Coordinates of C-alpha atoms and ligand atoms in Angstrom, one line a residue:
X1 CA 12.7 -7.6 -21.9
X2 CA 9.0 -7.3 -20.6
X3 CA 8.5 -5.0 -17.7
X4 CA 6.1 -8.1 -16.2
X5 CA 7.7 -10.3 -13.6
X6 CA 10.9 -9.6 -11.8
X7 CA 11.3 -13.2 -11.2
X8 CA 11.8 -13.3 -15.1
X9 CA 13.9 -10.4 -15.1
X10 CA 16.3 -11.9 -12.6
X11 CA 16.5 -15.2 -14.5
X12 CA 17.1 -13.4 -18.1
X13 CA 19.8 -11.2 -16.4
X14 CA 21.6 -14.0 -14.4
X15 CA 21.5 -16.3 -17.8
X16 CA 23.0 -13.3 -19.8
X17 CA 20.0 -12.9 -21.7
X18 CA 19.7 -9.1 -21.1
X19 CA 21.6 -6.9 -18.4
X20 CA 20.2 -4.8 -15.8
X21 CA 21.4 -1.7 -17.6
X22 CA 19.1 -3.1 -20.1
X23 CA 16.6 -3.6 -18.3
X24 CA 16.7 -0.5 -16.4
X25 CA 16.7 1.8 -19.7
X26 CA 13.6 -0.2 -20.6
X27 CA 12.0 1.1 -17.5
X28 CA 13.1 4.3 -18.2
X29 CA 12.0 4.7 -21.7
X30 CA 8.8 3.3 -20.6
X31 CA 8.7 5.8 -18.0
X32 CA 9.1 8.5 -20.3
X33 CA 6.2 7.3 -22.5
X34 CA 4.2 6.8 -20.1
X35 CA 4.5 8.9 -16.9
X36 CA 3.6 12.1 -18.6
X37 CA -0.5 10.9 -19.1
X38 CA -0.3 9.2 -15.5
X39 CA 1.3 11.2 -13.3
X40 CA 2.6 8.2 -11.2
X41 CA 6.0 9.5 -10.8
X42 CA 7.1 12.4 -8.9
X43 CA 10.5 11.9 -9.1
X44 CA 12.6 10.3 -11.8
X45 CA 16.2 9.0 -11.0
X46 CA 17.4 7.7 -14.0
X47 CA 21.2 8.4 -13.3
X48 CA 21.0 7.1 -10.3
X49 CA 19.4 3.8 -11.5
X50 CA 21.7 3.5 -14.7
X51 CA 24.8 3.8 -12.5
X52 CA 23.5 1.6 -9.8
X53 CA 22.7 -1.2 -12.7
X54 CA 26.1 -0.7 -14.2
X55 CA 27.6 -1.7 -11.0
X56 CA 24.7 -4.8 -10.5
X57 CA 25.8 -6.0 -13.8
X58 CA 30.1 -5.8 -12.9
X59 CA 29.1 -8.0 -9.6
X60 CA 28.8 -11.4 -11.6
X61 CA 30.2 -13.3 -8.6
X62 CA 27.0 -12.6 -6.4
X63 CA 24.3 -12.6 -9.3
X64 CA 23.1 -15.9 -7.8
X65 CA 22.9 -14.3 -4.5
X66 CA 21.0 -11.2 -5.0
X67 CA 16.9 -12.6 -5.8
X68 CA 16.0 -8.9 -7.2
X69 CA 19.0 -8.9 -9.3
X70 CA 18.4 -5.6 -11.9
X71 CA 14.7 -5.3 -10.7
X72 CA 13.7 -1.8 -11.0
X73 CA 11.3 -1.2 -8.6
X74 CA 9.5 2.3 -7.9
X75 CA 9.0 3.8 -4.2
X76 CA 6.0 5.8 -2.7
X77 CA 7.3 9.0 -2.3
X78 CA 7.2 9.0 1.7
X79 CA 9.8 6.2 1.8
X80 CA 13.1 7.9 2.6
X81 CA 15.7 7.8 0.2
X82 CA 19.0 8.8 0.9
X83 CA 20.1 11.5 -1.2
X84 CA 17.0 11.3 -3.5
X85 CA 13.8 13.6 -2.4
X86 CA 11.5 12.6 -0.3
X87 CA 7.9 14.6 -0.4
X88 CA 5.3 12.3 1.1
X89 CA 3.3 14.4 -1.3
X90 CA 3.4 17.6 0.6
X91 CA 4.8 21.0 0.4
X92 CA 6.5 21.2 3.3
X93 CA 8.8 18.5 2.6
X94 CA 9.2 19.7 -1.2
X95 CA 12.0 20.0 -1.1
X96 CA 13.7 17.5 1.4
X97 CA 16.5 14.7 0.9
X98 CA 16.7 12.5 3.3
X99 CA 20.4 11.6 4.8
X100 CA 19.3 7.9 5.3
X101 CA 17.7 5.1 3.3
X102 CA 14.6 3.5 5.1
X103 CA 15.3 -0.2 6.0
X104 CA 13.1 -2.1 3.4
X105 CA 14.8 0.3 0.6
X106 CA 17.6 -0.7 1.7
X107 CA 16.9 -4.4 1.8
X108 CA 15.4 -4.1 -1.8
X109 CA 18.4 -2.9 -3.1
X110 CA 20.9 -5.2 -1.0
X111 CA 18.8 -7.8 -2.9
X112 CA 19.6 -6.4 -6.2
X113 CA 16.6 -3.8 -6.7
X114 CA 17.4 -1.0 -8.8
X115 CA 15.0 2.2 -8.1
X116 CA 13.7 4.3 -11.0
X117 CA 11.9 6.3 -9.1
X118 CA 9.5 8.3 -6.3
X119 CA 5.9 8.0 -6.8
X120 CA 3.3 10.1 -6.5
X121 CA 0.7 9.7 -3.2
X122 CA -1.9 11.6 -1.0
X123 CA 0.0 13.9 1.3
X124 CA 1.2 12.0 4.1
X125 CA -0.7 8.8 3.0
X126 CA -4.2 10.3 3.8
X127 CA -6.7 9.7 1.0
X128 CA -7.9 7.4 -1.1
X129 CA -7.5 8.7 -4.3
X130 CA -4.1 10.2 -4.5
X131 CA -6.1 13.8 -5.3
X132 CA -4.6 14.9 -2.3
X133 CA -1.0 14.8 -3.3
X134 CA 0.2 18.3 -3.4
X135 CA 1.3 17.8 -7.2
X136 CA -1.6 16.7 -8.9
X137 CA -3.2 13.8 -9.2
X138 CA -2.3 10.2 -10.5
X139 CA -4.3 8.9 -13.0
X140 CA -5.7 5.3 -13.1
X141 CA -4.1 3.7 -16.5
X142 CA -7.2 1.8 -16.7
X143 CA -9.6 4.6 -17.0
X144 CA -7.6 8.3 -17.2
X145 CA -11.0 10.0 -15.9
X146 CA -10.6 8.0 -12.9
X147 CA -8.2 7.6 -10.0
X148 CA -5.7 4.7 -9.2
X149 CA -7.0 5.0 -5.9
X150 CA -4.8 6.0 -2.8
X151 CA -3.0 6.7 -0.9
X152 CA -0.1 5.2 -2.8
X153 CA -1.6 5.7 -6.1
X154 CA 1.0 6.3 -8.3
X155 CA 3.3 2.7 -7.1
X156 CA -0.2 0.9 -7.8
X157 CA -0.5 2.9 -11.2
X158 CA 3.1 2.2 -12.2
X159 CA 2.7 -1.7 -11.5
X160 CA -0.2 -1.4 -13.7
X161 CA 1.3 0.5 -16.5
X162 CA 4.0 -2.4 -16.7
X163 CA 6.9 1.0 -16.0
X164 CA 8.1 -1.1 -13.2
X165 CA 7.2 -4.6 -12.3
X166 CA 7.2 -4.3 -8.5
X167 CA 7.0 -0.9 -6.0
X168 CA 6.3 -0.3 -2.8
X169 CA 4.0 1.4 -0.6
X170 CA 2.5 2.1 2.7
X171 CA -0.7 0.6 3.7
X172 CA -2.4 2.4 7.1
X173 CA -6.1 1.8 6.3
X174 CA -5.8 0.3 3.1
X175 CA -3.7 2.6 0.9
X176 CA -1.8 -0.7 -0.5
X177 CA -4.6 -2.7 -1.6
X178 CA -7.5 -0.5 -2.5
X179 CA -4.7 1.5 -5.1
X180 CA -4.4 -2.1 -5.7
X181 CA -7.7 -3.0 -6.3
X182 CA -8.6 -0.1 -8.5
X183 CA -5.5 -0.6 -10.5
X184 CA -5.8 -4.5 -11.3
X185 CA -2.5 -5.7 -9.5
X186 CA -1.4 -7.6 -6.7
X187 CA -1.0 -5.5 -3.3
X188 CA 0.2 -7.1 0.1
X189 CA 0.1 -5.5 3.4
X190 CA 2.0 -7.9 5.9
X191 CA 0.9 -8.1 9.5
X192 CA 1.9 -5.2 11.4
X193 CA 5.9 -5.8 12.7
X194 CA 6.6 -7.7 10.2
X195 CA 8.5 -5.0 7.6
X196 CA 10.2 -2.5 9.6
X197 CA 8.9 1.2 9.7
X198 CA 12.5 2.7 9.8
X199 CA 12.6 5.6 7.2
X200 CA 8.8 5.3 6.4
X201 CA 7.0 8.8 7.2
X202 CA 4.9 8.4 10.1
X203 CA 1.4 8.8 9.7
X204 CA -0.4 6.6 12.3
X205 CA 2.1 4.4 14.2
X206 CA 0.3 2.1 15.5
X207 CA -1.5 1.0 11.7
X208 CA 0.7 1.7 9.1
X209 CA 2.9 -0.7 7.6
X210 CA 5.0 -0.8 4.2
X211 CA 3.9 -3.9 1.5
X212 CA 4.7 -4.3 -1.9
X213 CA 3.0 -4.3 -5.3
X214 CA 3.3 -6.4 -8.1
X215 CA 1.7 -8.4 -11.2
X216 CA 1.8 -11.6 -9.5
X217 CA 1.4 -13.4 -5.9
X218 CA 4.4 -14.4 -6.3
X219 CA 6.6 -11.7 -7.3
X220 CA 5.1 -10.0 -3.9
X221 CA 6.6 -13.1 -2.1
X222 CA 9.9 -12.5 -3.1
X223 CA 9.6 -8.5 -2.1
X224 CA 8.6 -9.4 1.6
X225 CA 11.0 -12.1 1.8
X226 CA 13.8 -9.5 1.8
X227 CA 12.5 -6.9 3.3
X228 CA 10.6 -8.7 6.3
X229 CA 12.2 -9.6 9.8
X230 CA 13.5 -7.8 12.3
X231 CA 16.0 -4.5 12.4
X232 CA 17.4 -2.8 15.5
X233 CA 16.1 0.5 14.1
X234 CA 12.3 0.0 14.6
X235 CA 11.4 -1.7 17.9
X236 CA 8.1 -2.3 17.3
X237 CA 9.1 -4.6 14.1
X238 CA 8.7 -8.1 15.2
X239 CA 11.3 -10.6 16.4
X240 CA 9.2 -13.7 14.7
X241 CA 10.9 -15.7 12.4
X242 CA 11.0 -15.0 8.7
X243 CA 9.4 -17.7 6.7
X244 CA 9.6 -18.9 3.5
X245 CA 7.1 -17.0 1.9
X246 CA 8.4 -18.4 -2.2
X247 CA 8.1 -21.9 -0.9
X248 CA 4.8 -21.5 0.5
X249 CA 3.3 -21.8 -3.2
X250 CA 2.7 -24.8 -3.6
X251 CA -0.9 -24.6 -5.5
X252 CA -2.7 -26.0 -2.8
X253 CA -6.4 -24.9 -1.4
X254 CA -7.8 -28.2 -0.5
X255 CA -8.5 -28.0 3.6
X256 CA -8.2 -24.5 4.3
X257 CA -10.9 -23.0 5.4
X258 CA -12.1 -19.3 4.2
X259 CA -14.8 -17.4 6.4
X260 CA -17.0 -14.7 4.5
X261 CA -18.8 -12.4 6.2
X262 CA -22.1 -12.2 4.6
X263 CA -23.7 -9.2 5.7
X264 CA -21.0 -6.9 5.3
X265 CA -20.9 -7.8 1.6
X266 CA -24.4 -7.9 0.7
X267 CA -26.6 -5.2 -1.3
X268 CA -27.5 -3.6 1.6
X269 CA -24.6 -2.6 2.9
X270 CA -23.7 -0.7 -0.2
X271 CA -21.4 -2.6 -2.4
X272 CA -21.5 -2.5 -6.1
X273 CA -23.6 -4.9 -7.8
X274 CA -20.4 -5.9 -10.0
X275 CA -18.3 -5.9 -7.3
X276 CA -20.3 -8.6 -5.5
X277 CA -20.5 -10.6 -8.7
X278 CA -17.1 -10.7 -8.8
X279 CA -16.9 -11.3 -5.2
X280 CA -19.2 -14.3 -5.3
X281 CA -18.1 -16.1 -8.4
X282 CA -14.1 -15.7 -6.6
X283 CA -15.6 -17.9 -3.4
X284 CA -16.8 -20.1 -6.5
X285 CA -13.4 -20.1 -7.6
X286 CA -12.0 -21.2 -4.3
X287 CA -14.5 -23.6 -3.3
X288 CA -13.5 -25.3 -6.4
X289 CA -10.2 -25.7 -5.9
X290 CA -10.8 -27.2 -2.7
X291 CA -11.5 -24.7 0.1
X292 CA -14.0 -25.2 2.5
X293 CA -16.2 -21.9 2.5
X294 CA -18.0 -20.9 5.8
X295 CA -19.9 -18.2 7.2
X296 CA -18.3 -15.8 9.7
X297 CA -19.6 -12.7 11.5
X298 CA -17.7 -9.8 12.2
X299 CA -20.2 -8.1 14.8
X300 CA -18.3 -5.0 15.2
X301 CA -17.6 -4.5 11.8
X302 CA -20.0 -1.5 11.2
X303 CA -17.6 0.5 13.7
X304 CA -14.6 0.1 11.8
X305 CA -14.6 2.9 9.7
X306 CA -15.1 5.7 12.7
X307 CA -12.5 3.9 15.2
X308 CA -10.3 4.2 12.3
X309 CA -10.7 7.6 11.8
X310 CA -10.0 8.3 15.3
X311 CA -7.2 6.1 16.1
X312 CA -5.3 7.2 12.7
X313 CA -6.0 11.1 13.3
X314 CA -5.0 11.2 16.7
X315 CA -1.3 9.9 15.9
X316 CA -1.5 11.9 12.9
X317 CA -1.6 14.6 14.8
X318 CA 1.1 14.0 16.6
X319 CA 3.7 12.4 14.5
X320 CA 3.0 15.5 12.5
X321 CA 4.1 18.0 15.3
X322 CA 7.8 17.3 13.9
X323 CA 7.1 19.7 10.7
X324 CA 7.2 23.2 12.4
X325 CA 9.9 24.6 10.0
X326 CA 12.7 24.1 12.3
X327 CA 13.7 20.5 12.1
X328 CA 13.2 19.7 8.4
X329 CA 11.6 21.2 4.6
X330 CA 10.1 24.0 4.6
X331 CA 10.3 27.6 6.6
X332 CA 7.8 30.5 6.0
X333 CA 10.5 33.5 5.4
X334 CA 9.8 36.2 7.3
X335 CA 8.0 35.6 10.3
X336 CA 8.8 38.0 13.5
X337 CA 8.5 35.6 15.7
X338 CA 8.7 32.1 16.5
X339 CA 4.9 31.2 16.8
X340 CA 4.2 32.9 13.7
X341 CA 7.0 31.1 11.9
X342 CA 5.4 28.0 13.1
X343 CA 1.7 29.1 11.9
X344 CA 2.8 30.6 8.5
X345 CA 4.7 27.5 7.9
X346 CA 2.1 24.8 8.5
X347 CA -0.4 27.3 7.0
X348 CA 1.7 27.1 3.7
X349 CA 3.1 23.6 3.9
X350 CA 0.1 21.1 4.9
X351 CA -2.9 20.8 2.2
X352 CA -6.3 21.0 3.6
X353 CA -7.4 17.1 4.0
X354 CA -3.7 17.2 6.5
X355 CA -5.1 20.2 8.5
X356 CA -8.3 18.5 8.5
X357 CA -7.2 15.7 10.4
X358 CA -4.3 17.7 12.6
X359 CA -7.7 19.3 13.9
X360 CA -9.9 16.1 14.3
X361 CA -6.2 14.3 16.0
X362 CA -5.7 17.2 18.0
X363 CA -9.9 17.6 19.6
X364 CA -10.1 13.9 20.1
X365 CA -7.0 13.9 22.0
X366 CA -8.1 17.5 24.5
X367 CA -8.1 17.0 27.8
X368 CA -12.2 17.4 27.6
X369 CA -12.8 15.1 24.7
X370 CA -10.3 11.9 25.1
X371 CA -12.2 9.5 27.1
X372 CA -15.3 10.1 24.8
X373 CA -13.4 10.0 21.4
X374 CA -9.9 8.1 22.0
X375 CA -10.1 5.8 24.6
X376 CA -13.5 4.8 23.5
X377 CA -12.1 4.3 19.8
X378 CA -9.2 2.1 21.4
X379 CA -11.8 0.0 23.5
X380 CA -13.5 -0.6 20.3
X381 CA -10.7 -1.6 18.5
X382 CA -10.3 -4.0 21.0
X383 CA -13.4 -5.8 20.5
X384 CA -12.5 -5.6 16.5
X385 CA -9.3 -7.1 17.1
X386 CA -11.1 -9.6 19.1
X387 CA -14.2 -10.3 16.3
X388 CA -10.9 -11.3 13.9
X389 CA -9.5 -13.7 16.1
X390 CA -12.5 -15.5 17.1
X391 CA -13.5 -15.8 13.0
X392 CA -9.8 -16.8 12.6
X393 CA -9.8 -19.3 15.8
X394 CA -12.7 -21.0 13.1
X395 CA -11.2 -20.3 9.4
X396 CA -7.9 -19.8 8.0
X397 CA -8.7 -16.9 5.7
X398 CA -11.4 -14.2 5.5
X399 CA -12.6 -13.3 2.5
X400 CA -14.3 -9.9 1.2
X401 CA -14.0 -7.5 -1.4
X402 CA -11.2 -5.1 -1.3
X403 CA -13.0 -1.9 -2.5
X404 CA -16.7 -1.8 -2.4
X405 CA -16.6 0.5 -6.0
X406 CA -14.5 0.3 -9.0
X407 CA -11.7 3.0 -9.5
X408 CA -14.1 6.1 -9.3
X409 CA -13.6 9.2 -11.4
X410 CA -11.7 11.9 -10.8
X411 CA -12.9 14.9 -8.0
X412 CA -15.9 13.0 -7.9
X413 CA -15.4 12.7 -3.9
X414 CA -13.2 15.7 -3.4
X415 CA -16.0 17.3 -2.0
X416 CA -17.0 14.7 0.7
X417 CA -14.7 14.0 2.6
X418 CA -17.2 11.1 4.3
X419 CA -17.6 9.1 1.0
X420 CA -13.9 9.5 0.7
X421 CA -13.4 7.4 3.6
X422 CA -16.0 4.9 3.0
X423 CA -13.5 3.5 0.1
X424 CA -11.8 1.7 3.2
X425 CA -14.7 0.3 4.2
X426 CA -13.2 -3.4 3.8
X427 CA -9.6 -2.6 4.6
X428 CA -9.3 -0.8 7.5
X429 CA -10.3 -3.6 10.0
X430 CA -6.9 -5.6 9.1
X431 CA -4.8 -2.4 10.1
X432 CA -6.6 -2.0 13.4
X433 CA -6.1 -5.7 14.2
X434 CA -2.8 -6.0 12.9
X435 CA -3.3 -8.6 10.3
X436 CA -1.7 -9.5 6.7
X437 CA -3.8 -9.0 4.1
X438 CA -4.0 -9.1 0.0
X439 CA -5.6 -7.4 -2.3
X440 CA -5.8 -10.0 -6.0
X441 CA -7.5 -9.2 -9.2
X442 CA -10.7 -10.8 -9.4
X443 CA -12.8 -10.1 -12.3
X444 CA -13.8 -6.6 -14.0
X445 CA -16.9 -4.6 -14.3
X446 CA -18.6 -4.4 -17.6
X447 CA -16.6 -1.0 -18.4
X448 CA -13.7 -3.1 -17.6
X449 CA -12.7 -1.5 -14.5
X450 CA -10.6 -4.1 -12.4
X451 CA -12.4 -5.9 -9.8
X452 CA -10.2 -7.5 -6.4
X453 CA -10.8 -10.1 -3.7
X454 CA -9.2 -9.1 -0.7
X455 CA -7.8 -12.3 1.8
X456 CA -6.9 -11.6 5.4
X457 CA -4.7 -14.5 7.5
X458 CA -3.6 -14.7 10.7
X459 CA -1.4 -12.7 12.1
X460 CA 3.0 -14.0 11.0
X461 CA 0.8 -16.5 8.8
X462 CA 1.4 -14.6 5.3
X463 CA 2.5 -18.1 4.1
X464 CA -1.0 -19.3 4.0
X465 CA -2.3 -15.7 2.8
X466 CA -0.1 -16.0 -0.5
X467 CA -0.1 -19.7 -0.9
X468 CA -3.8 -19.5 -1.7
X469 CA -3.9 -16.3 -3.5
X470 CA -1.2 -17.8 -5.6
X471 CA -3.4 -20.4 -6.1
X472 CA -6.3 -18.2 -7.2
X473 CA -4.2 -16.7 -9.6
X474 CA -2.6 -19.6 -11.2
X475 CA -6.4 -20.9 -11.5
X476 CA -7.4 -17.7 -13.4
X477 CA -6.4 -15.1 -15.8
X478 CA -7.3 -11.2 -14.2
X479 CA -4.2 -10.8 -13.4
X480 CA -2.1 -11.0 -17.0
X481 CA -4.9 -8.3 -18.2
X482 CA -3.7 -5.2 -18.4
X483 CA -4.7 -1.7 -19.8
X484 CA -5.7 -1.2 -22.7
X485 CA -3.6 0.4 -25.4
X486 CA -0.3 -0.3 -23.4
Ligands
LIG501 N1 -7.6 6.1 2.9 C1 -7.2 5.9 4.3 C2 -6.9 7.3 4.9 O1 -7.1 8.2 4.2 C3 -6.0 5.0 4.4 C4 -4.8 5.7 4.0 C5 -3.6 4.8 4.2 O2 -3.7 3.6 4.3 N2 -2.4 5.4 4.2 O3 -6.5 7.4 6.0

């Protein structure tokens, strides 16, 4: 059984074609030939996932019931498992096993998921390469010499390399579909509320929310379809209706409208020349299959990027107060004192990109320093929220690029830390303003490096978001390419 589509896993396992155990040493195998160039998997829980198959396959009487039935699906490693580590990528939490499944893991595998396995990721979700994971780096199975992109990295580089067929991650500024992007597959991040945050690591509150990834559109559908709506556990997860995301595909473009913001995607403003080849001959795409193409502008666009950067390392900061040795992972041994216990163990257990922005969170939140920095970066974000739903009063969709490079090579931007950041450029705006948004495969560069079109909706209106990225997809064929030789 092909690792490709969980929709055609579920149907070959329900029709007794194959079994979930089968399908889940497949995975496994596949895994183990694989992982070791890669580096997408921290943690491997093949026992785990054999038994939990096994029982999948003795509960006959709900097969028709369960729409992941033996799906093994891969988590980024700061999704809590119960009983199975839980690093975020860091040091400090090396070692830690979470008592307590996080609600969309738990929904996956109510549905009939079977998880393989942790992946790697930046620590704590901040990067955009995965470099910054404190066990080495993810490569992208496209290009080894270059990264899958990041933060969840190794779920986007998993997808790719067909070892799972759908994972999850965690998208704050874009570390779901720029991973996504540079990895050729399809990465959603729904508007924010509408997948809870219970048992997701907190990074930045206020932005981050969890998305799947997958080869198809559609097998993305079916992930948030049981994962999204609301849970007791996370109050700031919406009470909305869930809709029906899998229905929504119905192949049709004609009438909606897509706005693209031409100056934010032109030469100037620094985007690959492939990129926007790709880019442009995608609106082609869409215009043919009926969508009315228009012109929006996105005035405070160019601000994006630095309210970002302020918003997310302010609540950084202080979401990660709660690692000071006492509470959870790791302790320095030793210390005299309390204070230095504290110091020698954030000393030890953060990496430097994590200190980095526990220092920027922690000025631009000082007494002397928060109406310039915070408050200002809030008002700002305001007035980017409001740019989106003006443009989105106007057009259904908005349409840009999702990375403005192609997967770029390893510690090339290890150094700078600014260029580092400017691989959100086109992502980060949805997270501020709350929106869904997907990352599709578009094209690819010359070196064949995958290229992605990125479509944001309205907020609650993934329906529309997926319907015509299905469309896209079933109207092209970058998305059944894979990596060459796997
Ligand atoms: N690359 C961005 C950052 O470093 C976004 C990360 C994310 O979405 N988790 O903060």
């Amino acid at each position: 059984m092909p690792l490709d589509s969980a929709r055609a896993i579920v149907v070959a396992v329900r029709r007794g074609e194959t079994s979930a155990v089968e399908v889940c040493r497949t995975a496994l195998s596949r895994i183990a030939a694989v992982n070791p160039a890669l580096n997408a998997f921290h943690t491997i829980s093949d026992e785990r996932a054999l038994a939990q198959a096994a029982a999948l396959d003795d509960r006959r009487d709900e097969w028709d019931r369960l729409p992941l039935l033996g799906v093994p699906v891969a988590l980024k490693d700061n999704l809590c498992t119960r009983g199975l580590k839980t690093t975020a990528g860091s040091r400090i939490l090396e070692h830690y096993v979470p008592p307590y499944d996080a609600t969309a893991v738990h929904r996956l595998v109510a549905a009939g998921a079977v998880v393989v396995g942790k992946t790697n990721c930046d620590e704590f979700a901040m990067g955009s390469s995965t470099e910054n994971s404190a066990f080495g780096p993810t490569r992208n199975p496209w290009a080894p010499g270059r990264t899958p992109g990041g933060s969840s990295g190794g779920s986007a580089a998993a997808v790719a390399a067909r070892m799972v067929p759908l994972a999850l991650g965690s998208d704050t500024g874009g570390s779901i579909r720029q991973p996504a992007a540079l990895c050729g597959v399809v990465g959603l991040k729904p508007t924010y509320g509408r997948v809870s945050r219970y048992g997701l690591l907190a990074f930045a509150s206020s932005l981050d929310q969890i998305g799947p990834f997958a080869t198809s559109v559609a097998d993305a559908a079916v992930a948030l379809q049981v994962m999204a709506g609301p849970d007791p556990r996370d109050a700031t997860c919406a009470a909305a209706p869930v809709g029906d995301f899998v229905g929504a595909l119905n192949g049709r473009v004609g009438g909606v409208k897509i706005g693209v913001p031409r100056a934010l995607v032109s030469e100037e403003a620094g985007v690959d020349p492939e990129i926007r080849t790709t880019f442009e001959q995608s609106i082609d795409t869409l215009r043919q299959l009926g969508a009315e193409i228009v012109d929006v502008a996105l005035p405070h666009s160019a601000h994006a990027i630095p309210v970002y950067y302020l918003v997310a390392t302010a609540e950084a900061s202080s979401n990660l107060a709660r690692y000071d040795g006492v509470r959870y992972g790791y302790r320095a041994p030793d210390a005299a004192a309390l204070g230095e216990m504290y110091d020698r163990t954030r000393d030890a257990g953060f990496g430097p990109e994590v200190k980095r922005r526990i220092l920027l969170g922690t000025y631009v939140l000082s007494a002397g320093y928060y109406d310039a920095y915070y408050l200002k970066a809030q008002q700002v974000r305001t007035l980017i929220r409001r740019d989106y739903e003006i443009a989105l009063d106007a057009v259904d969709l908005i349409a840009m690029p999702t990375s403005p490079t192609p997967a770029f090579g390893l510690g090339e931007r290890m150094d700078d830390p600014l260029q580092m950041y400017l691989a959100d450029v086109f992502t980060v705006a949805a997270n501020l303003a709350g929106l869904p948004s997907i990352s599709i495969p578009c094209g690819f560069t010359e070196a064949w490096l995958p290229c992605s079109l990125q479509l944001t909706g309205r907020a609650m209106d993934e329906a529309t978001v997926l319907r015509v990225a299905d469309a896209f997809e079933r109207a092209t064929t970058f998305a059944r390419e894979r990596p060459n030789p796997l």
